[in-house]
PDB file of C-alpha atoms in Angstrom:
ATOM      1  CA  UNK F 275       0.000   0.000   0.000  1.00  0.00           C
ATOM      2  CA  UNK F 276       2.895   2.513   0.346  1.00  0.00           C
ATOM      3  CA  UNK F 277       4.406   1.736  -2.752  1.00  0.00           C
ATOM      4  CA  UNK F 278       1.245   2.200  -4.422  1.00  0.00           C
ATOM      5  CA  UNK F 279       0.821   5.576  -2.489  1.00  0.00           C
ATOM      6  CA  UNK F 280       3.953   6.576  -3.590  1.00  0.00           C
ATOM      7  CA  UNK F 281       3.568   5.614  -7.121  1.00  0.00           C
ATOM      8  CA  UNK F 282      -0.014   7.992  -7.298  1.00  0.00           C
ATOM      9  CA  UNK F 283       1.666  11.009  -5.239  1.00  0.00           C
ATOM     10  CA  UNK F 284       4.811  10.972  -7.689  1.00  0.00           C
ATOM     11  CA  UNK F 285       2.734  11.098 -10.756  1.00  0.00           C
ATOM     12  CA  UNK F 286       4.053  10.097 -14.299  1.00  0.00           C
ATOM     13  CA  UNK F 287       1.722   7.245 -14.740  1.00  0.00           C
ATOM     14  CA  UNK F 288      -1.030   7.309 -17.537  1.00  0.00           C
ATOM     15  CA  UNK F 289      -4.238   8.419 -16.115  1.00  0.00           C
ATOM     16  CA  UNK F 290      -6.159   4.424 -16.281  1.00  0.00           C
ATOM     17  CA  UNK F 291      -3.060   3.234 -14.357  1.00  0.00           C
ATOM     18  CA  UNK F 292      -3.515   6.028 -11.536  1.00  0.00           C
ATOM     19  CA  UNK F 293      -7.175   5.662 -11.376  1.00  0.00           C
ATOM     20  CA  UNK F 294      -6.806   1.696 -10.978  1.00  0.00           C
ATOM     21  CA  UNK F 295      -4.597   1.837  -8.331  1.00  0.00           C
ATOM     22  CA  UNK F 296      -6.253   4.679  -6.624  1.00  0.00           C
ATOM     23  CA  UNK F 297      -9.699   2.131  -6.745  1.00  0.00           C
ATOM     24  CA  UNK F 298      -7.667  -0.821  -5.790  1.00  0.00           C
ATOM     25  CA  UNK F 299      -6.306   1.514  -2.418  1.00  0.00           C
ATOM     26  CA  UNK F 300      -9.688   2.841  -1.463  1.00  0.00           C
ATOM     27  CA  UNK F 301     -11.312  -0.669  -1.916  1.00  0.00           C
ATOM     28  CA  UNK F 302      -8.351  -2.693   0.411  1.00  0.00           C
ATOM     29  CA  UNK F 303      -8.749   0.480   3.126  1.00  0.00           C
ATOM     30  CA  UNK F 304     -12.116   0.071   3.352  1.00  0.00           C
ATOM     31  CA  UNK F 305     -12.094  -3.659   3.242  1.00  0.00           C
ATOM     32  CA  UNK F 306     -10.034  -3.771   5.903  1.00  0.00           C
ATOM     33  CA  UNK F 307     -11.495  -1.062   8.067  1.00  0.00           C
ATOM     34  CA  UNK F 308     -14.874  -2.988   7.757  1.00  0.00           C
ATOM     35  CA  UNK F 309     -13.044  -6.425   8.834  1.00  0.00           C
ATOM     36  CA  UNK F 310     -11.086  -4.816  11.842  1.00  0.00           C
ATOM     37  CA  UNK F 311     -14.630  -3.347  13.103  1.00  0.00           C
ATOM     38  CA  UNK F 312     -16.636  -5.937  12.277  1.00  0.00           C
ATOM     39  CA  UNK F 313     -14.724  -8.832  13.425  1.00  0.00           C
ATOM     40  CA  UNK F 314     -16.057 -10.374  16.742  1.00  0.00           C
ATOM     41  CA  UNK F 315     -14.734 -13.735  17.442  1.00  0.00           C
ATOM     42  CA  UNK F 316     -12.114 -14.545  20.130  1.00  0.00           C
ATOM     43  CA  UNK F 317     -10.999 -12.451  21.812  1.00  0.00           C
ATOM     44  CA  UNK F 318     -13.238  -9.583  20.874  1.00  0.00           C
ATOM     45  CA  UNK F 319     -16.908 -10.669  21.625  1.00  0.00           C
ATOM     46  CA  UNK F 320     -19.411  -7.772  22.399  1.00  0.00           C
ATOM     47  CA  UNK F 321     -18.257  -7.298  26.571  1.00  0.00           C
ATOM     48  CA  UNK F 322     -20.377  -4.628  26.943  1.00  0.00           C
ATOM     49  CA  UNK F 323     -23.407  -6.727  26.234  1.00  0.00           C
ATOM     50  CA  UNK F 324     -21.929  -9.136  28.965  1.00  0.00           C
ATOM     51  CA  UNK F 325     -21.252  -6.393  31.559  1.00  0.00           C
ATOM     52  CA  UNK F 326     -24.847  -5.204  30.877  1.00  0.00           C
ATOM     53  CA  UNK F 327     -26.296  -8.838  31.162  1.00  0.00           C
ATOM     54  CA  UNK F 328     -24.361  -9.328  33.826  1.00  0.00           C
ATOM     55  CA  UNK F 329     -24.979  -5.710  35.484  1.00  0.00           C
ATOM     56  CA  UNK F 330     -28.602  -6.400  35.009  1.00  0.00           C
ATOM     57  CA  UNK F 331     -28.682  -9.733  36.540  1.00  0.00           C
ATOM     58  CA  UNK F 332     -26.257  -9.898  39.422  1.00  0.00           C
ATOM     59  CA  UNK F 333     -27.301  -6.995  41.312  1.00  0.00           C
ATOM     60  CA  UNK F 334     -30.406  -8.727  41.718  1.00  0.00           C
ATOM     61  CA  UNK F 335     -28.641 -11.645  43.739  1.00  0.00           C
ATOM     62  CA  UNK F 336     -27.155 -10.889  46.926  1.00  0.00           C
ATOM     63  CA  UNK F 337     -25.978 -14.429  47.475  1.00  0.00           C
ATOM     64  CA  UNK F 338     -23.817 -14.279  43.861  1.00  0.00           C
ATOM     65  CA  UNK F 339     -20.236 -13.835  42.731  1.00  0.00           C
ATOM     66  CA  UNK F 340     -19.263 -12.713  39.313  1.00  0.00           C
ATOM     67  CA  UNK F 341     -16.206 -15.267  38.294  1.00  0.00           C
ATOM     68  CA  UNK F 342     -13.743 -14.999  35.397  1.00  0.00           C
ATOM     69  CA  UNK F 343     -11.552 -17.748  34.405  1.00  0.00           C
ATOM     70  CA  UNK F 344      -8.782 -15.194  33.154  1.00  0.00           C
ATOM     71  CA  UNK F 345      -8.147 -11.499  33.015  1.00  0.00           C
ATOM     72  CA  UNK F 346      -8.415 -11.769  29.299  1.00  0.00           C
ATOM     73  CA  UNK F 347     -12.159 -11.407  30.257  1.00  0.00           C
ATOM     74  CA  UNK F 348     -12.181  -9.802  33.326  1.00  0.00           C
ATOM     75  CA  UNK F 349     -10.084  -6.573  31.915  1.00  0.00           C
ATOM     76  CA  UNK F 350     -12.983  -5.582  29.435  1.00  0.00           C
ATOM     77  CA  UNK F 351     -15.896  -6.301  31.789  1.00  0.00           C
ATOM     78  CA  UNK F 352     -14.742  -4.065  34.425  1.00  0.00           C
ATOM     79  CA  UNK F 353     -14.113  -1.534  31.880  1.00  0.00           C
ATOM     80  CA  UNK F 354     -17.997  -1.581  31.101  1.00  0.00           C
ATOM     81  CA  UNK F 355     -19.127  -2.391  34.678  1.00  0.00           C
ATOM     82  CA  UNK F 356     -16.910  -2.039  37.548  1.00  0.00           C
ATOM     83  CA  UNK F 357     -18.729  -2.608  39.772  1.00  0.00           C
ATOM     84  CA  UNK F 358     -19.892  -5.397  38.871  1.00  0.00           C
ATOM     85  CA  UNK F 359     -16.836  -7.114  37.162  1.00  0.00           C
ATOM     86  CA  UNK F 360     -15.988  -9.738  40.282  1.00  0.00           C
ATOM     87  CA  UNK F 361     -13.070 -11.340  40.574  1.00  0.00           C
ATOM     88  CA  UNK F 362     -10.298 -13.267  38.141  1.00  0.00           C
ATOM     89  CA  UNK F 363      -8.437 -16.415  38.204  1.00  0.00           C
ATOM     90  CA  UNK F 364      -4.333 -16.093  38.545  1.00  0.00           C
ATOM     91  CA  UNK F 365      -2.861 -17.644  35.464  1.00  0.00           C
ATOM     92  CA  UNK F 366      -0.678 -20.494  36.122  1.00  0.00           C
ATOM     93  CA  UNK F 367       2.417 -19.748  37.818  1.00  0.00           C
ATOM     94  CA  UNK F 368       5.325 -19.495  35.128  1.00  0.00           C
ATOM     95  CA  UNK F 369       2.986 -20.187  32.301  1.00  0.00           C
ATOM     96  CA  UNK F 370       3.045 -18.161  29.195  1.00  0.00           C
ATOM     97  CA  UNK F 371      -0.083 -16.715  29.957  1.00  0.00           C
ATOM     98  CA  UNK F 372       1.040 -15.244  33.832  1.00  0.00           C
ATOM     99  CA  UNK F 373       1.720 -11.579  32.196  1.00  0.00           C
ATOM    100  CA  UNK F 374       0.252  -9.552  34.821  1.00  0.00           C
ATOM    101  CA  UNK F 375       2.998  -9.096  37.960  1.00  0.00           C
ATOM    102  CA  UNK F 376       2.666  -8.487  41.184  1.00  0.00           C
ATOM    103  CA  UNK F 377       3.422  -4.483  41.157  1.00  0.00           C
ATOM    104  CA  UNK F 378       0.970  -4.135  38.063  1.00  0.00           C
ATOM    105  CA  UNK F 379      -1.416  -5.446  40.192  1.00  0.00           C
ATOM    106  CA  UNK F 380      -0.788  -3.158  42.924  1.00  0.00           C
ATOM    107  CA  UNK F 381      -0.570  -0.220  40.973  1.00  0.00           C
ATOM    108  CA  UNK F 382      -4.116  -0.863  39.436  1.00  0.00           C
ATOM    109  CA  UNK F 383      -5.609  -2.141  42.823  1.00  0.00           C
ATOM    110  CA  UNK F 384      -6.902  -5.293  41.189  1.00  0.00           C
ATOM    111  CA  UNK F 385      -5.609  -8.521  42.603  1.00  0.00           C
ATOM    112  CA  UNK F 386      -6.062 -12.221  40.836  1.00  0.00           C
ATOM    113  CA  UNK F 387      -7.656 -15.023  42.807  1.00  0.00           C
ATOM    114  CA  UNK F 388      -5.388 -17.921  43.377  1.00  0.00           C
ATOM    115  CA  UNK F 389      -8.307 -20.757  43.444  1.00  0.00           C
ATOM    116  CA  UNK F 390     -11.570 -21.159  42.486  1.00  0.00           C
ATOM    117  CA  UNK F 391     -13.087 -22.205  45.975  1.00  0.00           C
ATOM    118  CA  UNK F 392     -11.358 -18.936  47.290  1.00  0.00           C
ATOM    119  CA  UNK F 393     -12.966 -16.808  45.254  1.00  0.00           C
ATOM    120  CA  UNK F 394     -16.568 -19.002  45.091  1.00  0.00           C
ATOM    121  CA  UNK F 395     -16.646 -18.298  49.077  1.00  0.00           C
ATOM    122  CA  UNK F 396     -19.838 -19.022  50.613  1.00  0.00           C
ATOM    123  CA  UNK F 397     -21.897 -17.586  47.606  1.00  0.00           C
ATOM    124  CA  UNK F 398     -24.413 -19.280  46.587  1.00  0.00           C
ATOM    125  CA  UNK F 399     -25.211 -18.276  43.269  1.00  0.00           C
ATOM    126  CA  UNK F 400     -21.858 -17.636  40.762  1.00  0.00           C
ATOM    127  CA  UNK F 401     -21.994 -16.820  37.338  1.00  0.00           C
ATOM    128  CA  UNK F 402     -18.749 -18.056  35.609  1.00  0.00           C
ATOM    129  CA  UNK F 403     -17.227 -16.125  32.674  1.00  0.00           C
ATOM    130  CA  UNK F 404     -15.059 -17.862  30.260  1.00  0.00           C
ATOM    131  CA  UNK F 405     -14.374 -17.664  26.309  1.00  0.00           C
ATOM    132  CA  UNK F 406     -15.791 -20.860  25.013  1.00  0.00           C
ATOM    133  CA  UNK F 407     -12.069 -21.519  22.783  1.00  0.00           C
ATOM    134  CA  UNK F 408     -10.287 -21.558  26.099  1.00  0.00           C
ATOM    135  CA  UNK F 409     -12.585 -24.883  27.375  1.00  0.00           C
ATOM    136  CA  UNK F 410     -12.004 -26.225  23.628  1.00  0.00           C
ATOM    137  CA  UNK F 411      -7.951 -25.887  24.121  1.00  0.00           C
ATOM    138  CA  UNK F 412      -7.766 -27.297  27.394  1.00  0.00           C
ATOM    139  CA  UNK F 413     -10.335 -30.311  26.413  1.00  0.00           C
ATOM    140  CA  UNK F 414      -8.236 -30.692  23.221  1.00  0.00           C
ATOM    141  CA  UNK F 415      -4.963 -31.153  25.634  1.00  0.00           C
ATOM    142  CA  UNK F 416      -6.787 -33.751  27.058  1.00  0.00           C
ATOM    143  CA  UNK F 417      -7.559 -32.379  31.063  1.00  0.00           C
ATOM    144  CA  UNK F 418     -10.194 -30.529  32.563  1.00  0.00           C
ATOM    145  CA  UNK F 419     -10.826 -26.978  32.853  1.00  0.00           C
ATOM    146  CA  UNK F 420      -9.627 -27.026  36.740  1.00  0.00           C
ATOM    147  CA  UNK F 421     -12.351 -24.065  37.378  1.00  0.00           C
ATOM    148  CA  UNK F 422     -15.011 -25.300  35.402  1.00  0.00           C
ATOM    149  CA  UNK F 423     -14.564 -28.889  36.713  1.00  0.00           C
ATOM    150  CA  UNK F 424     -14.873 -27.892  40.120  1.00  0.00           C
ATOM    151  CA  UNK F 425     -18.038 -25.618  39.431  1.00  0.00           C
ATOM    152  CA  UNK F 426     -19.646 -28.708  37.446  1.00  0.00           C
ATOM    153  CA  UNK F 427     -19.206 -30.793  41.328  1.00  0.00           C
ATOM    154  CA  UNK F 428     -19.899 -28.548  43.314  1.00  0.00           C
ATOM    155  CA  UNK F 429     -22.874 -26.348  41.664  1.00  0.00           C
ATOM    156  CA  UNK F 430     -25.846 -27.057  39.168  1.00  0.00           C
ATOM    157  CA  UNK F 431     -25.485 -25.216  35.909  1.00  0.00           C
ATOM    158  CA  UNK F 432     -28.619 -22.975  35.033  1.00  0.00           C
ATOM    159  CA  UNK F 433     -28.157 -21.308  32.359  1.00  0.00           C
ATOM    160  CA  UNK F 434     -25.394 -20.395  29.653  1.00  0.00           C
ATOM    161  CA  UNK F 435     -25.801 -16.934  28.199  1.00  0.00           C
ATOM    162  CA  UNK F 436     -22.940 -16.844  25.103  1.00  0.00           C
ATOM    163  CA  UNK F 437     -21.947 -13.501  23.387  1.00  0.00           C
ATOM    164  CA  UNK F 438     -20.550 -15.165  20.661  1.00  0.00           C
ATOM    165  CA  UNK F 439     -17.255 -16.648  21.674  1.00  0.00           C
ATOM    166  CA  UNK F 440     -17.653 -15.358  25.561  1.00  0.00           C
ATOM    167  CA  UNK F 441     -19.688 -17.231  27.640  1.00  0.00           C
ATOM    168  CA  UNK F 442     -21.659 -16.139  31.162  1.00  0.00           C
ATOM    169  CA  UNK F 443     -22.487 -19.384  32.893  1.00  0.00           C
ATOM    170  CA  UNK F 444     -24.865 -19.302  36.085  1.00  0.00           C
ATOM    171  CA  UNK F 445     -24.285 -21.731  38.300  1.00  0.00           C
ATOM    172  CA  UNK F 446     -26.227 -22.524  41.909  1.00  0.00           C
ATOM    173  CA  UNK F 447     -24.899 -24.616  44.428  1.00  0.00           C
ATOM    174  CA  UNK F 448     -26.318 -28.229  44.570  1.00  0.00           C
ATOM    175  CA  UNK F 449     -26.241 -28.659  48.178  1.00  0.00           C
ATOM    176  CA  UNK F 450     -26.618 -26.767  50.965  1.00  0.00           C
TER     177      UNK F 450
END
């Protein structure tokens, strides 16, 4: 796309040349404006929508905790609803995905939960936000989602609300 933007600004081409190219850069540009914006698969699903579904919903619950199996979720939510964004899962320790440290954490004020019974608590109610490819890759490995497993014993799934690739799971414990 440069060179063709240098070849129209420097001139000296016959006029159907210059007009073709000039066509063929304002088609690709908007092409791939309307992809970028459009696109809303992994990891880009519509989080507002979840923060207001789960905005909507939660506050209505005093027994229920908002859960997200990674900050990859968590980050956007609590950009649309911080109040009601909950809590995260730490990555695994050493893992390629552990990229938020310690004094990032501090500085923003948000802190990672290490396990998923610490941050179920007592609640009785949880709804449990995950992207749907991240229980695909771990199933592919072979192994359990370690969160998702122990939600799965331990609660009775509701309902699953997806927005497309993100999915808000409510869960209520099975027993008292």
């Amino acid at each position: 796309l440069v060179a063709v933007g240098w070849l129209l600004s420097h001139g000296g081409l016959p006029r159907p040349i210059t007009v073709g190219l000039a066509v063929l850069l304002a088609v690709t540009t908007a092409g791939s404006l309307i992809s970028h914006y459009s696109y809303a698969d992994f990891p880009r699903p519509p989080f507002d929508s979840a923060a207001n579904y789960l905005q909507a919903n939660s506050e209505e619950q005093d027994d229920g905790v908002v859960i997200h199996t990674s900050k990859l979720t968590y980050f956007p939510v609590y950009y649309y609803a911080p109040d009601t964004a909950g809590v995260f899962l730490a990555d695994p320790p050493g893992s390629a995905q552990d990229t938020l440290a310690e004094p990032t954490q501090q500085a923003l004020e948000i802190f990672d939960t290490d396990t998923i019974t610490g941050a179920v608590g007592t609640a009785d109610l949880v709804w449990l936000v995950y992207f749907s490819r991240e229980m695909e890759e771990v199933s592919s490995a072979g192994v359990d989602n370690p969160a998702l497993a122990w939600m799965e014993d331990n609660f009775v799934l509701v309902e699953q609300t997806p927005f497309n690739d993100l999915v808000v799971a409510q869960y209520r414990r099975s027993h008292p």
